[in-house]
């Protein structure tokens, strides 16, 4: 799984990745490559060099470039769902997306990969089905949490509206910085959800906030 010879120049030394660890490391390496140079820069060799492993190990784990692209995209969505508190599961408005700005600050490459995929899907329609399917994970998580928060639940229109607001905040912070602006905007979004909650239950407790 490793080269016996050392490397020269700026190339990273090869290292042994254990089963399970290797796949995760390669997905993270793929995300970093795309975040820096776009999907056109994503090659087996670029990922191998970024991860400090052999070219053959990348081929072994993923088999094709398209499989690597798809799995890395799914990896970024799972990472974002965990880090952003999009679905904390509490039904408390105060908990909704509490980690959003910190997520972008800590790992901008993950978000950049996703936006690269969205733009690439406009140029390569064959990616659109995959993008839709994986983005449905975001929509479903948003709908489930809104349904916990709001007595009347959340239909598709409200789910898409709220997620679009979150997605826009992530993009703006990714490009412009200003996490404090993200946090302020999120408070406004939560205030709107409190009003929606009050309208839905006749004026009771607004999501335990």
Coordinates of N, CA and C in Angstrom, one line a residue:
X1 N 0.8 -1.2 0.0 CA 0.0 0.0 0.0 C 0.8 1.3 0.0
X2 N 2.2 1.1 0.1 CA 3.0 2.3 0.1 C 4.2 2.1 -0.9
X3 N 4.8 3.2 -1.4 CA 6.0 3.1 -2.2 C 7.2 2.8 -1.3
X4 N 8.1 1.9 -1.8 CA 9.3 1.6 -1.0 C 10.3 2.7 -1.1
X5 N 10.3 3.4 -2.3 CA 11.2 4.5 -2.5 C 10.7 5.8 -1.9
X6 N 11.6 6.7 -1.5 CA 11.2 8.0 -0.9 C 10.8 8.9 -2.0
X7 N 10.4 10.1 -1.7 CA 10.0 11.1 -2.7 C 10.9 12.2 -2.6
X8 N 10.9 13.0 -3.7 CA 11.8 14.2 -3.7 C 11.0 15.4 -3.9
X9 N 11.7 16.6 -3.8 CA 11.1 17.9 -4.1 C 10.0 18.1 -3.1
X10 N 8.9 18.7 -3.6 CA 7.8 19.1 -2.7 C 6.8 18.0 -2.4
X11 N 7.0 16.8 -3.1 CA 6.0 15.8 -2.9 C 6.0 15.2 -1.5
X12 N 4.9 14.9 -1.0 CA 4.8 14.4 0.4 C 5.3 13.0 0.4
X13 N 6.0 12.6 1.6 CA 6.4 11.2 1.7 C 5.2 10.3 1.8
X14 N 5.4 9.1 1.3 CA 4.4 8.0 1.3 C 4.2 7.6 2.7
X15 N 2.9 7.2 3.1 CA 2.7 6.8 4.4 C 1.7 5.6 4.3
X16 N 1.7 4.8 5.4 CA 0.8 3.6 5.4 C -0.6 4.1 6.0
X17 N -1.6 3.8 5.3 CA -3.0 4.1 5.9 C -3.7 2.8 6.2
X18 N -4.2 2.7 7.4 CA -4.8 1.4 7.8 C -6.2 1.3 7.2
X19 N -6.8 0.1 7.2 CA -8.1 -0.1 6.6 C -9.1 0.8 7.4
X20 N -10.0 1.5 6.6 CA -11.0 2.4 7.2 C -10.4 3.8 7.3
X21 N -9.2 3.9 7.8 CA -8.6 5.2 7.9 C -8.3 5.7 6.5
X22 N -7.8 4.8 5.6 CA -7.4 5.2 4.3 C -8.4 5.9 3.5
X23 N -9.6 5.3 3.5 CA -10.7 5.8 2.7 C -11.1 7.3 3.1
X24 N -11.2 7.5 4.4 CA -11.5 8.8 5.0 C -10.4 9.8 4.6
X25 N -9.1 9.4 4.7 CA -8.0 10.3 4.4 C -8.0 10.7 2.9
X26 N -8.4 9.7 2.1 CA -8.4 10.0 0.6 C -9.6 10.9 0.3
X27 N -10.7 10.7 0.9 CA -11.8 11.6 0.7 C -11.5 13.1 1.1
X28 N -10.9 13.2 2.3 CA -10.5 14.5 2.7 C -9.5 15.1 1.8
X29 N -8.6 14.3 1.3 CA -7.6 14.8 0.3 C -8.2 15.3 -1.0
X30 N -9.2 14.5 -1.5 CA -9.9 14.9 -2.7 C -10.6 16.3 -2.5
X31 N -11.2 16.5 -1.3 CA -11.9 17.7 -1.0 C -10.9 18.9 -1.1
X32 N -9.8 18.7 -0.5 CA -8.8 19.8 -0.5 C -8.3 20.1 -1.9
X33 N -8.1 19.1 -2.7 CA -7.6 19.3 -4.1 C -8.7 20.1 -4.9
X34 N -9.9 19.7 -4.7 CA -11.0 20.4 -5.5 C -11.2 21.9 -4.9
X35 N -11.1 22.0 -3.6 CA -11.3 23.4 -3.0 C -10.2 24.3 -3.6
X36 N -9.0 23.8 -3.8 CA -7.9 24.7 -4.3 C -8.0 24.9 -5.8
X37 N -8.3 23.9 -6.6 CA -8.2 24.0 -8.0 C -9.4 23.7 -8.8
X38 N -10.5 23.3 -8.2 CA -11.7 22.9 -8.9 C -11.7 21.5 -9.3
X39 N -12.9 21.0 -9.8 CA -13.0 19.6 -10.2 C -12.0 19.2 -11.3
X40 N -11.7 20.1 -12.2 CA -10.8 19.7 -13.3 C -9.4 19.3 -12.8
X41 N -9.0 19.7 -11.6 CA -7.7 19.4 -11.0 C -7.8 18.0 -10.2
X42 N -9.0 17.4 -10.1 CA -9.1 16.2 -9.4 C -8.7 15.0 -10.2
X43 N -7.5 14.5 -9.9 CA -7.0 13.3 -10.6 C -6.5 12.3 -9.5
X44 N -6.4 11.1 -9.9 CA -5.8 10.1 -8.9 C -4.5 10.6 -8.4
X45 N -3.6 11.0 -9.3 CA -2.3 11.4 -8.8 C -2.3 12.6 -7.9
X46 N -3.2 13.6 -8.2 CA -3.3 14.8 -7.3 C -3.8 14.4 -5.9
X47 N -4.7 13.5 -5.8 CA -5.3 13.0 -4.5 C -4.2 12.2 -3.8
X48 N -3.5 11.4 -4.5 CA -2.4 10.6 -3.9 C -1.3 11.4 -3.3
X49 N -0.9 12.4 -4.1 CA 0.1 13.3 -3.6 C -0.4 14.1 -2.4
X50 N -1.6 14.6 -2.4 CA -2.2 15.4 -1.3 C -2.2 14.5 -0.1
X51 N -2.6 13.2 -0.2 CA -2.7 12.3 0.9 C -1.4 11.7 1.4
X52 N -0.4 11.8 0.5 CA 0.9 11.2 0.8 C 0.9 9.7 0.6
X53 N 0.1 9.2 -0.4 CA 0.1 7.7 -0.6 C 0.3 7.5 -2.1
X54 N 0.2 6.2 -2.4 CA 0.5 5.8 -3.8 C -0.8 6.1 -4.7
X55 N -0.5 6.3 -6.0 CA -1.6 6.4 -7.0 C -2.4 5.2 -6.9
X56 N -1.8 4.0 -6.8 CA -2.6 2.8 -6.9 C -3.6 2.6 -5.7
X57 N -3.3 3.2 -4.6 CA -4.2 3.1 -3.5 C -5.5 3.8 -3.7
X58 N -5.4 5.0 -4.4 CA -6.6 5.7 -4.8 C -7.5 4.9 -5.7
X59 N -6.8 4.3 -6.7 CA -7.5 3.5 -7.7 C -8.2 2.3 -7.0
X60 N -7.5 1.7 -6.0 CA -8.0 0.5 -5.3 C -9.3 0.9 -4.5
X61 N -9.3 2.0 -3.9 CA -10.4 2.4 -3.1 C -11.7 2.9 -3.9
X62 N -11.4 3.5 -5.0 CA -12.6 4.1 -5.7 C -12.8 3.6 -7.1
X63 N -11.8 3.1 -7.8 CA -12.0 2.4 -9.1 C -12.2 3.4 -10.3
X64 N -12.9 4.5 -10.1 CA -13.0 5.4 -11.2 C -13.0 6.8 -10.6
X65 N -12.7 7.8 -11.4 CA -12.7 9.2 -11.0 C -14.1 9.6 -10.6
X66 N -15.1 9.2 -11.4 CA -16.5 9.6 -11.1 C -16.9 9.0 -9.7
X67 N -16.5 7.8 -9.4 CA -16.8 7.3 -8.1 C -16.2 8.1 -7.0
X68 N -15.0 8.5 -7.2 CA -14.3 9.4 -6.2 C -15.0 10.7 -6.0
X69 N -15.4 11.3 -7.2 CA -16.1 12.6 -7.1 C -17.4 12.4 -6.3
X70 N -18.2 11.4 -6.6 CA -19.5 11.2 -5.9 C -19.3 10.9 -4.4
X71 N -18.3 10.0 -4.1 CA -18.2 9.7 -2.7 C -17.6 10.9 -1.9
X72 N -16.8 11.7 -2.5 CA -16.3 12.9 -1.8 C -17.4 13.9 -1.6
X73 N -18.3 14.0 -2.5 CA -19.4 14.9 -2.4 C -20.3 14.4 -1.2
X74 N -20.6 13.1 -1.2 CA -21.4 12.6 -0.1 C -20.7 12.8 1.3
X75 N -19.4 12.6 1.3 CA -18.6 12.9 2.5 C -18.7 14.3 3.0
X76 N -18.7 15.3 2.0 CA -18.8 16.7 2.5 C -20.2 17.0 3.0
X77 N -21.2 16.4 2.5 CA -22.6 16.6 3.0 C -22.7 16.0 4.4
X78 N -22.2 14.8 4.6 CA -22.3 14.2 5.9 C -21.5 15.0 6.9
X79 N -20.4 15.5 6.5 CA -19.6 16.3 7.4 C -20.3 17.6 7.8
X80 N -20.9 18.2 6.8 CA -21.6 19.5 7.0 C -22.9 19.3 7.9
X81 N -23.6 18.2 7.7 CA -24.8 17.9 8.5 C -24.4 17.8 10.0
X82 N -23.3 17.1 10.2 CA -22.8 17.0 11.6 C -22.4 18.3 12.2
X83 N -21.6 19.0 11.5 CA -20.9 20.2 12.0 C -21.9 21.4 12.1
X84 N -22.9 21.5 11.3 CA -23.7 22.7 11.2 C -24.8 22.7 12.2
X85 N -25.1 21.6 12.9 CA -26.3 21.5 13.8 C -27.6 21.7 13.0
X86 N -27.6 21.4 11.7 CA -28.8 21.5 10.9 C -29.9 20.7 11.5
X87 N -29.6 19.5 12.0 CA -30.6 18.7 12.6 C -30.1 18.2 14.0
X88 N -30.2 19.1 15.0 CA -29.8 18.7 16.3 C -30.7 17.7 17.0
X89 N -32.0 17.7 16.5 CA -32.9 16.7 17.0 C -33.6 17.1 18.3
X90 N -33.4 18.3 18.7 CA -34.0 18.8 20.0 C -35.4 19.4 19.8
X91 N -35.6 19.9 18.6 CA -36.9 20.7 18.4 C -36.8 22.1 19.0
X92 N -35.7 22.5 19.5 CA -35.5 23.8 20.1 C -35.0 24.8 19.1
X93 N -35.7 25.9 18.9 CA -35.3 26.9 17.9 C -33.9 27.4 18.2
X94 N -33.5 27.6 19.4 CA -32.2 28.1 19.8 C -31.1 27.2 19.3
X95 N -31.4 26.0 19.1 CA -30.3 25.0 18.7 C -30.2 24.9 17.2
X96 N -31.1 25.5 16.4 CA -31.1 25.3 15.0 C -29.9 25.9 14.3
X97 N -29.1 25.1 13.7 CA -27.9 25.6 12.9 C -27.0 26.4 13.7
X98 N -26.8 26.1 15.0 CA -25.9 26.8 15.9 C -24.5 26.8 15.4
X99 N -24.1 25.7 14.7 CA -22.7 25.6 14.4 C -22.3 26.1 13.0
X100 N -23.2 26.8 12.3 CA -23.1 27.1 10.9 C -21.8 27.9 10.6
X101 N -21.7 29.1 11.3 CA -20.5 29.9 11.0 C -19.2 29.3 11.4
X102 N -19.2 28.6 12.5 CA -18.0 27.9 12.9 C -17.6 26.8 11.9
X103 N -18.6 26.1 11.3 CA -18.3 25.1 10.3 C -17.6 25.7 9.1
X104 N -18.0 26.8 8.6 CA -17.4 27.5 7.5 C -16.0 27.9 7.8
X105 N -15.9 28.5 9.0 CA -14.6 29.0 9.4 C -13.5 27.9 9.5
X106 N -14.0 26.8 10.1 CA -13.1 25.7 10.4 C -12.7 24.8 9.2
X107 N -13.7 24.7 8.3 CA -13.5 23.8 7.1 C -14.1 24.4 5.9
X108 N -13.5 25.5 5.3 CA -14.0 26.1 4.1 C -13.9 25.2 2.9
X109 N -12.9 24.3 2.9 CA -12.8 23.4 1.7 C -14.0 22.5 1.5
X110 N -14.6 22.1 2.5 CA -15.8 21.2 2.4 C -16.9 21.9 1.7
X111 N -17.1 23.2 2.1 CA -18.2 24.0 1.4 C -17.8 24.3 0.0
X112 N -16.5 24.6 -0.2 CA -16.1 25.0 -1.6 C -16.3 23.8 -2.5
X113 N -16.0 22.6 -2.0 CA -16.2 21.4 -2.9 C -17.7 21.3 -3.3
X114 N -18.6 21.5 -2.4 CA -20.0 21.4 -2.8 C -20.4 22.4 -3.8
X115 N -20.0 23.7 -3.7 CA -20.3 24.7 -4.7 C -19.7 24.4 -6.0
X116 N -18.4 23.8 -6.0 CA -17.8 23.4 -7.3 C -18.7 22.3 -7.9
X117 N -19.2 21.4 -7.1 CA -20.1 20.3 -7.7 C -21.3 20.9 -8.3
X118 N -21.9 21.9 -7.7 CA -23.1 22.5 -8.2 C -22.9 23.2 -9.5
X119 N -21.8 23.9 -9.6 CA -21.4 24.6 -10.9 C -21.0 23.6 -11.9
X120 N -20.3 22.6 -11.6 CA -19.9 21.6 -12.6 C -21.1 20.8 -13.1
X121 N -22.2 20.6 -12.3 CA -23.4 20.0 -12.8 C -24.1 20.8 -13.9
X122 N -23.9 22.1 -13.9 CA -24.4 22.9 -15.0 C -23.7 22.6 -16.3
X123 N -22.4 22.3 -16.2 CA -21.6 22.0 -17.4 C -21.7 20.5 -17.8
X124 N -21.9 19.7 -16.8 CA -22.0 18.2 -17.0 C -23.3 17.7 -16.5
X125 N -24.4 17.7 -17.3 CA -25.7 17.3 -16.8 C -25.7 15.9 -16.2
X126 N -24.7 15.0 -16.5 CA -24.7 13.7 -16.0 C -24.5 13.7 -14.4
X127 N -24.0 14.8 -13.9 CA -23.8 14.9 -12.5 C -25.0 15.4 -11.7
X128 N -26.0 15.9 -12.5 CA -27.2 16.5 -11.8 C -28.0 15.5 -11.0
X129 N -28.2 14.3 -11.5 CA -28.9 13.3 -10.7 C -28.3 13.1 -9.4
X130 N -26.9 12.9 -9.4 CA -26.2 12.7 -8.2 C -26.2 13.9 -7.2
X131 N -26.1 15.1 -7.8 CA -26.2 16.3 -7.0 C -27.6 16.4 -6.3
X132 N -28.6 16.1 -7.1 CA -30.0 16.2 -6.5 C -30.2 15.2 -5.4
X133 N -29.7 14.0 -5.6 CA -29.9 12.9 -4.7 C -29.2 13.2 -3.4
X134 N -28.0 13.7 -3.5 CA -27.2 14.0 -2.3 C -27.7 15.2 -1.6
X135 N -28.1 16.2 -2.3 CA -28.7 17.5 -1.7 C -30.0 17.2 -1.0
X136 N -30.7 16.1 -1.5 CA -31.9 15.8 -0.8 C -31.7 15.4 0.7
X137 N -30.4 15.0 1.0 CA -30.1 14.8 2.4 C -30.2 16.0 3.2
X138 N -29.8 17.1 2.7 CA -29.9 18.4 3.3 C -31.4 18.8 3.5
X139 N -32.1 18.7 2.4 CA -33.5 19.0 2.5 C -34.3 18.2 3.5
X140 N -34.0 16.9 3.5 CA -34.7 16.0 4.5 C -34.3 16.4 5.9
X141 N -33.0 16.7 6.2 CA -32.6 17.0 7.5 C -33.3 18.3 8.0
X142 N -33.4 19.3 7.1 CA -34.0 20.6 7.4 C -35.5 20.4 7.7
X143 N -36.2 19.6 6.8 CA -37.6 19.3 7.0 C -37.9 18.6 8.3
X144 N -37.1 17.6 8.7 CA -37.3 16.9 9.9 C -37.1 17.8 11.1
X145 N -36.1 18.7 11.1 CA -35.9 19.5 12.3 C -37.0 20.6 12.4
X146 N -37.4 21.2 11.2 CA -38.5 22.1 11.2 C -39.8 21.5 11.7
X147 N -40.0 20.2 11.4 CA -41.2 19.6 11.8 C -41.2 19.3 13.3
X148 N -40.0 19.2 13.9 CA -39.9 19.1 15.4 C -40.2 20.5 16.0
X149 N -39.8 21.5 15.3 CA -39.9 22.9 15.9 C -41.3 23.4 15.8
X150 N -42.0 23.2 14.6 CA -43.2 23.9 14.3 C -44.4 23.0 14.5
X151 N -45.4 23.4 15.2 CA -46.6 22.6 15.5 C -47.3 22.1 14.2
X152 N -47.3 23.0 13.2 CA -47.9 22.7 11.9 C -47.0 21.9 10.9
X153 N -45.8 21.6 11.3 CA -44.9 20.9 10.5 C -44.2 21.8 9.4
X154 N -43.6 21.2 8.4 CA -42.9 22.0 7.4 C -43.2 21.3 6.0
X155 N -43.7 22.1 5.1 CA -43.9 21.6 3.8 C -42.7 21.8 2.9
X156 N -42.7 21.4 1.7 CA -41.5 21.5 0.8 C -41.1 22.9 0.6
X157 N -42.1 23.8 0.4 CA -41.8 25.2 0.2 C -41.1 25.9 1.3
X158 N -41.6 25.6 2.5 CA -40.9 26.2 3.7 C -39.5 25.6 3.9
X159 N -39.4 24.3 3.7 CA -38.1 23.7 3.9 C -37.1 24.2 2.9
X160 N -37.5 24.4 1.6 CA -36.5 24.9 0.7 C -36.2 26.4 1.0
X161 N -37.2 27.2 1.4 CA -36.9 28.6 1.8 C -35.9 28.7 2.9
X162 N -36.1 27.9 4.0 CA -35.1 27.9 5.1 C -33.8 27.4 4.7
X163 N -33.7 26.3 3.9 CA -32.4 25.8 3.5 C -31.7 26.8 2.6
X164 N -32.5 27.4 1.7 CA -31.9 28.4 0.8 C -31.2 29.6 1.6
X165 N -31.9 30.0 2.6 CA -31.3 31.0 3.5 C -30.0 30.5 4.1
X166 N -30.0 29.3 4.6 CA -28.7 28.8 5.2 C -27.6 28.6 4.2
X167 N -28.0 28.1 3.0 CA -27.0 27.9 1.9 C -26.4 29.2 1.5
X168 N -27.3 30.2 1.4 CA -26.8 31.5 1.0 C -25.8 32.1 2.0
X169 N -26.1 31.9 3.3 CA -25.2 32.4 4.3 C -23.9 31.8 4.3
X170 N -23.9 30.5 4.0 CA -22.6 29.7 3.9 C -21.8 30.2 2.7
X171 N -22.5 30.4 1.6 CA -21.7 30.9 0.4 C -21.2 32.3 0.6
X172 N -21.9 33.2 1.2 CA -21.5 34.6 1.5 C -20.3 34.5 2.5
X173 N -20.4 33.7 3.5 CA -19.2 33.7 4.4 C -18.0 33.0 3.8
X174 N -18.2 32.0 2.9 CA -17.1 31.4 2.3 C -16.3 32.4 1.4
X175 N -17.1 33.3 0.7 CA -16.4 34.3 -0.2 C -16.0 35.5 0.6
X176 N -16.8 36.0 1.4 CA -16.6 37.3 2.1 C -16.1 37.3 3.5
X177 N -16.1 36.1 4.1 CA -15.8 36.0 5.5 C -16.9 36.5 6.4
X178 N -16.6 37.3 7.4 CA -17.6 37.9 8.3 C -18.6 36.9 8.9
X179 N -18.0 36.0 9.7 CA -18.9 35.0 10.4 C -19.9 35.7 11.4
X180 N -19.6 36.9 11.9 CA -20.5 37.6 12.7 C -21.8 38.0 12.0
X181 N -21.6 38.3 10.7 CA -22.8 38.6 9.9 C -23.7 37.3 9.7
X182 N -23.0 36.2 9.5 CA -23.8 34.9 9.5 C -24.6 34.7 10.8
X183 N -23.9 34.9 11.9 CA -24.6 34.6 13.2 C -25.7 35.6 13.4
X184 N -25.6 36.9 13.1 CA -26.7 37.8 13.2 C -27.9 37.4 12.3
X185 N -27.6 37.0 11.1 CA -28.6 36.6 10.2 C -29.4 35.4 10.7
X186 N -28.6 34.5 11.3 CA -29.2 33.3 11.8 C -30.2 33.6 13.0
X187 N -29.8 34.6 13.8 CA -30.7 35.0 14.9 C -32.0 35.5 14.3
X188 N -31.9 36.3 13.2 CA -33.1 36.8 12.5 C -34.0 35.6 12.0
X189 N -33.3 34.6 11.4 CA -34.0 33.4 10.9 C -34.8 32.7 12.1
X190 N -34.1 32.6 13.2 CA -34.7 31.9 14.4 C -35.9 32.8 14.9
X191 N -35.7 34.1 14.8 CA -36.8 34.9 15.3 C -38.1 34.7 14.4
X192 N -37.9 34.6 13.1 CA -39.0 34.3 12.2 C -39.6 32.9 12.5
X193 N -38.8 31.9 12.8 CA -39.3 30.6 13.2 C -40.1 30.7 14.5
X194 N -39.7 31.6 15.4 CA -40.5 31.7 16.6 C -41.9 32.3 16.3
X195 N -41.9 33.3 15.4 CA -43.2 33.8 15.0 C -44.1 32.8 14.4
X196 N -43.5 32.0 13.5 CA -44.2 30.9 12.8 C -44.7 29.9 13.9
X197 N -43.9 29.6 14.9 CA -44.3 28.7 15.9 C -45.5 29.2 16.7
X198 N -45.4 30.5 17.0 CA -46.5 31.1 17.8 C -47.8 31.1 17.0
X199 N -47.7 31.4 15.7 CA -48.9 31.4 14.9 C -49.5 30.0 14.8
X200 N -48.6 29.0 14.8 CA -49.0 27.6 14.6 C -49.7 27.0 15.8
X201 N -49.3 27.5 17.1 CA -49.9 26.8 18.2 C -50.8 27.8 19.1
X202 N -51.1 28.9 18.5 CA -52.1 29.8 19.2 C -51.4 30.6 20.3
X203 N -50.1 30.8 20.2 CA -49.4 31.7 21.2 C -48.7 31.0 22.3
X204 N -48.5 29.7 22.2 CA -47.8 29.0 23.3 C -46.3 29.2 23.3
X205 N -45.6 28.4 24.0 CA -44.1 28.5 24.1 C -43.5 28.3 22.8
X206 N -42.6 29.3 22.5 CA -42.0 29.3 21.1 C -40.8 28.4 21.1
X207 N -41.0 27.1 20.9 CA -39.9 26.2 20.7 C -39.0 26.0 21.9
X208 N -39.5 26.3 23.1 CA -38.7 26.1 24.3 C -37.6 27.1 24.4
X209 N -37.6 28.2 23.7 CA -36.6 29.2 23.7 C -36.8 30.2 24.8

